[in-house]
mmCIF file of C-alpha atoms in Angstrom:
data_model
loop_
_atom_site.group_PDB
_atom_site.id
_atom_site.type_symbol
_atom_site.label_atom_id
_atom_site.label_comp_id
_atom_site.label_asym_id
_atom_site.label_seq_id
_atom_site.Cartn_x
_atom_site.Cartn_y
_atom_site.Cartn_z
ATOM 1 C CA UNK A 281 -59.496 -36.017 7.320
ATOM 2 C CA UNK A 282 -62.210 -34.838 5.093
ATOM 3 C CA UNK A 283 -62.919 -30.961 5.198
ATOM 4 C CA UNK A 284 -65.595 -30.659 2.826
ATOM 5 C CA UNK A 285 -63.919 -27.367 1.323
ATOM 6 C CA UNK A 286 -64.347 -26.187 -2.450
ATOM 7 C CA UNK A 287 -61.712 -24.929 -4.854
ATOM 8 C CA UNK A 288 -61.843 -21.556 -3.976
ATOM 9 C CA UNK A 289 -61.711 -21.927 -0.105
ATOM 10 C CA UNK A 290 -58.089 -22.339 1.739
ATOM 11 C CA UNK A 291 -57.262 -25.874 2.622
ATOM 12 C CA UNK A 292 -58.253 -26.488 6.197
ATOM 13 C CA UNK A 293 -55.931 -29.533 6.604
ATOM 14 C CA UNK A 294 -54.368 -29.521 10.157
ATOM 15 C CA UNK A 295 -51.076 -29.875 8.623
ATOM 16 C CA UNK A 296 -51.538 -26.789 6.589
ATOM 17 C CA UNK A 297 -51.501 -24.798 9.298
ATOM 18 C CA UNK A 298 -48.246 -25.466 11.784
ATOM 19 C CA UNK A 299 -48.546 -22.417 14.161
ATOM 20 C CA UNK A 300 -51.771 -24.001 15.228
ATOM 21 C CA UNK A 301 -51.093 -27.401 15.289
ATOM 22 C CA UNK A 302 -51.290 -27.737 18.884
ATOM 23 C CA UNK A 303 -54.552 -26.381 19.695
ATOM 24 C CA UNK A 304 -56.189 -28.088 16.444
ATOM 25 C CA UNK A 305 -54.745 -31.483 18.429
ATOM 26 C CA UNK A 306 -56.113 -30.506 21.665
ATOM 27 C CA UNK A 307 -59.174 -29.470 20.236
ATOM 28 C CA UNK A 308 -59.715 -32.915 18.745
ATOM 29 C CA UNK A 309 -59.075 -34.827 21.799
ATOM 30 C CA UNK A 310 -61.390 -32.932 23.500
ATOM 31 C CA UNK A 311 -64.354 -34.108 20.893
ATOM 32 C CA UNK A 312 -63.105 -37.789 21.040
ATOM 33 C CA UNK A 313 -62.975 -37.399 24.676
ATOM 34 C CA UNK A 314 -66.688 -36.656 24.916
ATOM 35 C CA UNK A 315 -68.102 -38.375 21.813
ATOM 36 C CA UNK A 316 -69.202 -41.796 23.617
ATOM 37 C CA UNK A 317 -70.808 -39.706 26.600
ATOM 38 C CA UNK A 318 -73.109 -37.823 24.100
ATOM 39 C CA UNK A 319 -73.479 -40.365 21.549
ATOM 40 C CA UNK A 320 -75.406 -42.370 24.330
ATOM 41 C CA UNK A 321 -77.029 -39.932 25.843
ATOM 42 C CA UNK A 322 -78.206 -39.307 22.420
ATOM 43 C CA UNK A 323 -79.580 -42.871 22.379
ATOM 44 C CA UNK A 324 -80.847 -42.806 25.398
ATOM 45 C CA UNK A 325 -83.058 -39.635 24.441
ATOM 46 C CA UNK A 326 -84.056 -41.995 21.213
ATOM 47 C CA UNK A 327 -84.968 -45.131 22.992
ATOM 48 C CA UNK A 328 -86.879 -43.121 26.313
ATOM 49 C CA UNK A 329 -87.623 -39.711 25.316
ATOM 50 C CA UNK A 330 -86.374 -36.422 26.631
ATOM 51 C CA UNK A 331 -84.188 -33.824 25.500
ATOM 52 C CA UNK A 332 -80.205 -34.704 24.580
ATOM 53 C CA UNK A 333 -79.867 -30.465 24.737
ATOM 54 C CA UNK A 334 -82.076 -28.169 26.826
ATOM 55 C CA UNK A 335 -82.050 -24.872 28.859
ATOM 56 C CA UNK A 336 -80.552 -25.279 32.582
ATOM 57 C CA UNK A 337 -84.069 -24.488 34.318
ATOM 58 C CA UNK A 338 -85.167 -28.249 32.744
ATOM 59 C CA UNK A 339 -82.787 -29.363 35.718
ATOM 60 C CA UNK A 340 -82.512 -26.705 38.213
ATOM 61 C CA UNK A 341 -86.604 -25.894 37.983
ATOM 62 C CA UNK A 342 -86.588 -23.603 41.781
ATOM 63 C CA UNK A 343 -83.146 -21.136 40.178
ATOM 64 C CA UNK A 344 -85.282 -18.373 38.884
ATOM 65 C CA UNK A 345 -81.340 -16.499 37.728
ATOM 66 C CA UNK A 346 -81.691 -19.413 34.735
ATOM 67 C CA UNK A 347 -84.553 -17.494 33.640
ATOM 68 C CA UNK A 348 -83.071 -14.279 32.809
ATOM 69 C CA UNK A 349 -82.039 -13.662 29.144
ATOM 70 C CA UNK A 350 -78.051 -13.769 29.419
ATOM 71 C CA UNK A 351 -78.398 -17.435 30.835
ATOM 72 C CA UNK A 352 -80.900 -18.329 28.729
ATOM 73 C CA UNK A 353 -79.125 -17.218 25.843
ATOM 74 C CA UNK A 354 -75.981 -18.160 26.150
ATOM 75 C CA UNK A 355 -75.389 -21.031 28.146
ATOM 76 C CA UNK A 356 -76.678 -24.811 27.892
ATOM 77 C CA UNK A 357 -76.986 -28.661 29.129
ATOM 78 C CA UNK A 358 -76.293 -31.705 27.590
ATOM 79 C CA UNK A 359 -78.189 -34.164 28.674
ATOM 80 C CA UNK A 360 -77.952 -33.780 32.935
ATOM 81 C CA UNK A 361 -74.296 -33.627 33.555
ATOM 82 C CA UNK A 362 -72.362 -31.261 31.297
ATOM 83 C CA UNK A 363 -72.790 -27.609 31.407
ATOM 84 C CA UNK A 364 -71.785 -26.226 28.407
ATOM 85 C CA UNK A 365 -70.970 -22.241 28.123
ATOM 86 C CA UNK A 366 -69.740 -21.332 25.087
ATOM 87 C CA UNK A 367 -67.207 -18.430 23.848
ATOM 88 C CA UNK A 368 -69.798 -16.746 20.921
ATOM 89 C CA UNK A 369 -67.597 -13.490 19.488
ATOM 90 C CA UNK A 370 -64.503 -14.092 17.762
ATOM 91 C CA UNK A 371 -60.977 -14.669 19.361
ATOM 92 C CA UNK A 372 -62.718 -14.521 22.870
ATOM 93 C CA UNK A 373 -60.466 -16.405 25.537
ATOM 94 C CA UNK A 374 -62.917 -16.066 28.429
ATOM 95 C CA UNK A 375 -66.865 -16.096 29.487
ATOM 96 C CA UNK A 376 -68.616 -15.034 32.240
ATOM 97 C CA UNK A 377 -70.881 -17.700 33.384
ATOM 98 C CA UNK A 378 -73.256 -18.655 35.988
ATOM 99 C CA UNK A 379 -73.305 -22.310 38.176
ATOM 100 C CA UNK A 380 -76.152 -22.777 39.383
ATOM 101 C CA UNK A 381 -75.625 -24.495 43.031
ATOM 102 C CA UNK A 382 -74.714 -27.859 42.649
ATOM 103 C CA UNK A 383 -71.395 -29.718 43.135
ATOM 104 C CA UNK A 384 -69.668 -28.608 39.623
ATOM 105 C CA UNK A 385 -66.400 -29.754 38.371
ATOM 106 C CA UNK A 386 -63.912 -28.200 36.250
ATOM 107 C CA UNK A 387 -63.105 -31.041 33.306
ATOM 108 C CA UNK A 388 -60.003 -30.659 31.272
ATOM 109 C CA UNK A 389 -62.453 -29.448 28.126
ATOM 110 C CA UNK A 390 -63.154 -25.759 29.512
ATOM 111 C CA UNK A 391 -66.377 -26.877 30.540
ATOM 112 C CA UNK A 392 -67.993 -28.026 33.596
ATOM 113 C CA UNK A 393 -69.394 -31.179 34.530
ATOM 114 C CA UNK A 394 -71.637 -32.859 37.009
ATOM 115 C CA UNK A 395 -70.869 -35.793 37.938
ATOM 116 C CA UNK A 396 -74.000 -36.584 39.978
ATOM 117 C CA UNK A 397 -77.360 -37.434 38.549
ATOM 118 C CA UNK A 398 -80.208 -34.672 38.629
ATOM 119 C CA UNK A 399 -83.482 -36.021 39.518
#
C-alpha cells in the first residue's frame, strides 16, 4: 500500500500499527464495498450531467428542515441513494442526524442508504 508519507512523518503502514488493525481492515472493506456504486454514479454524472455529491434538498425539494444550517452543513448525498453524515471533531463515536421521510436503511458502513430511486 502506498501512503505517500515523507521522512519525517510516522509510517502509516497498517501493519505498523497492531492495536488498530481491526478497524483499519474494516475500514477498508467498507471503501471497497462502495467503490463500484460511486465510481458509476460518477460516470453516470459524466456521461448525463448532474451532481455525483449535493445537498439533501436536491432530492427532498418540499423538507424545508434540509434548509437549516446544521443539515446543510453537515450532512450530504451521493448521488440519490446514500446519505452520508459524517463524524467531523476528533475521536467522535456518534452524530446526531436528521432522515428526512423516506424508507431509509441502516447499511453495515454507518451510513444510511436508500434503496429506492428519487424522482
Amino acid at each position: 500500500m502506498l501512503t505517500y508519507s515523507g521522512a519525517s512523518v510516522n509510517s502509516r503502514e497498517p501493519f505498523e500499527h497492531m492495536a488498530e488493525l481491526e478497524y483499519i481492515k474494516n475500514t477498508l472493506n467498507e471503501r471497497y464495498a462502495l467503490i463500484r456504486f460511486m465510481y458509476t454514479k460518477m460516470f453516470e454524472a459524466h456521461m448525463w450531467g448532474g451532481a455525483v455529491v449535493h445537498p439533501l434538498f436536491f432530492d427532498f425539494t418540499n423538507d424545508t428542515k434540509l434548509y437549516d444550517r446544521e443539515v446543510l452543513d453537515r450532512t450530504f448525498m451521493w448521488s440519490n441513494s446514500l446519505y452520508i453524515i459524517p463524524a467531523l471533531i476528533p475521536h467522535q463515536t456518534s452524530v446526531k442526524a436528521y432522515l428526512p421521510n423516506w424508507r431509509w436503511y441502516p447499511c453495515t458502513m454507518r451510513c444510511y442508504l436508500s434503496l429506492i430511486h428519487i424522482s
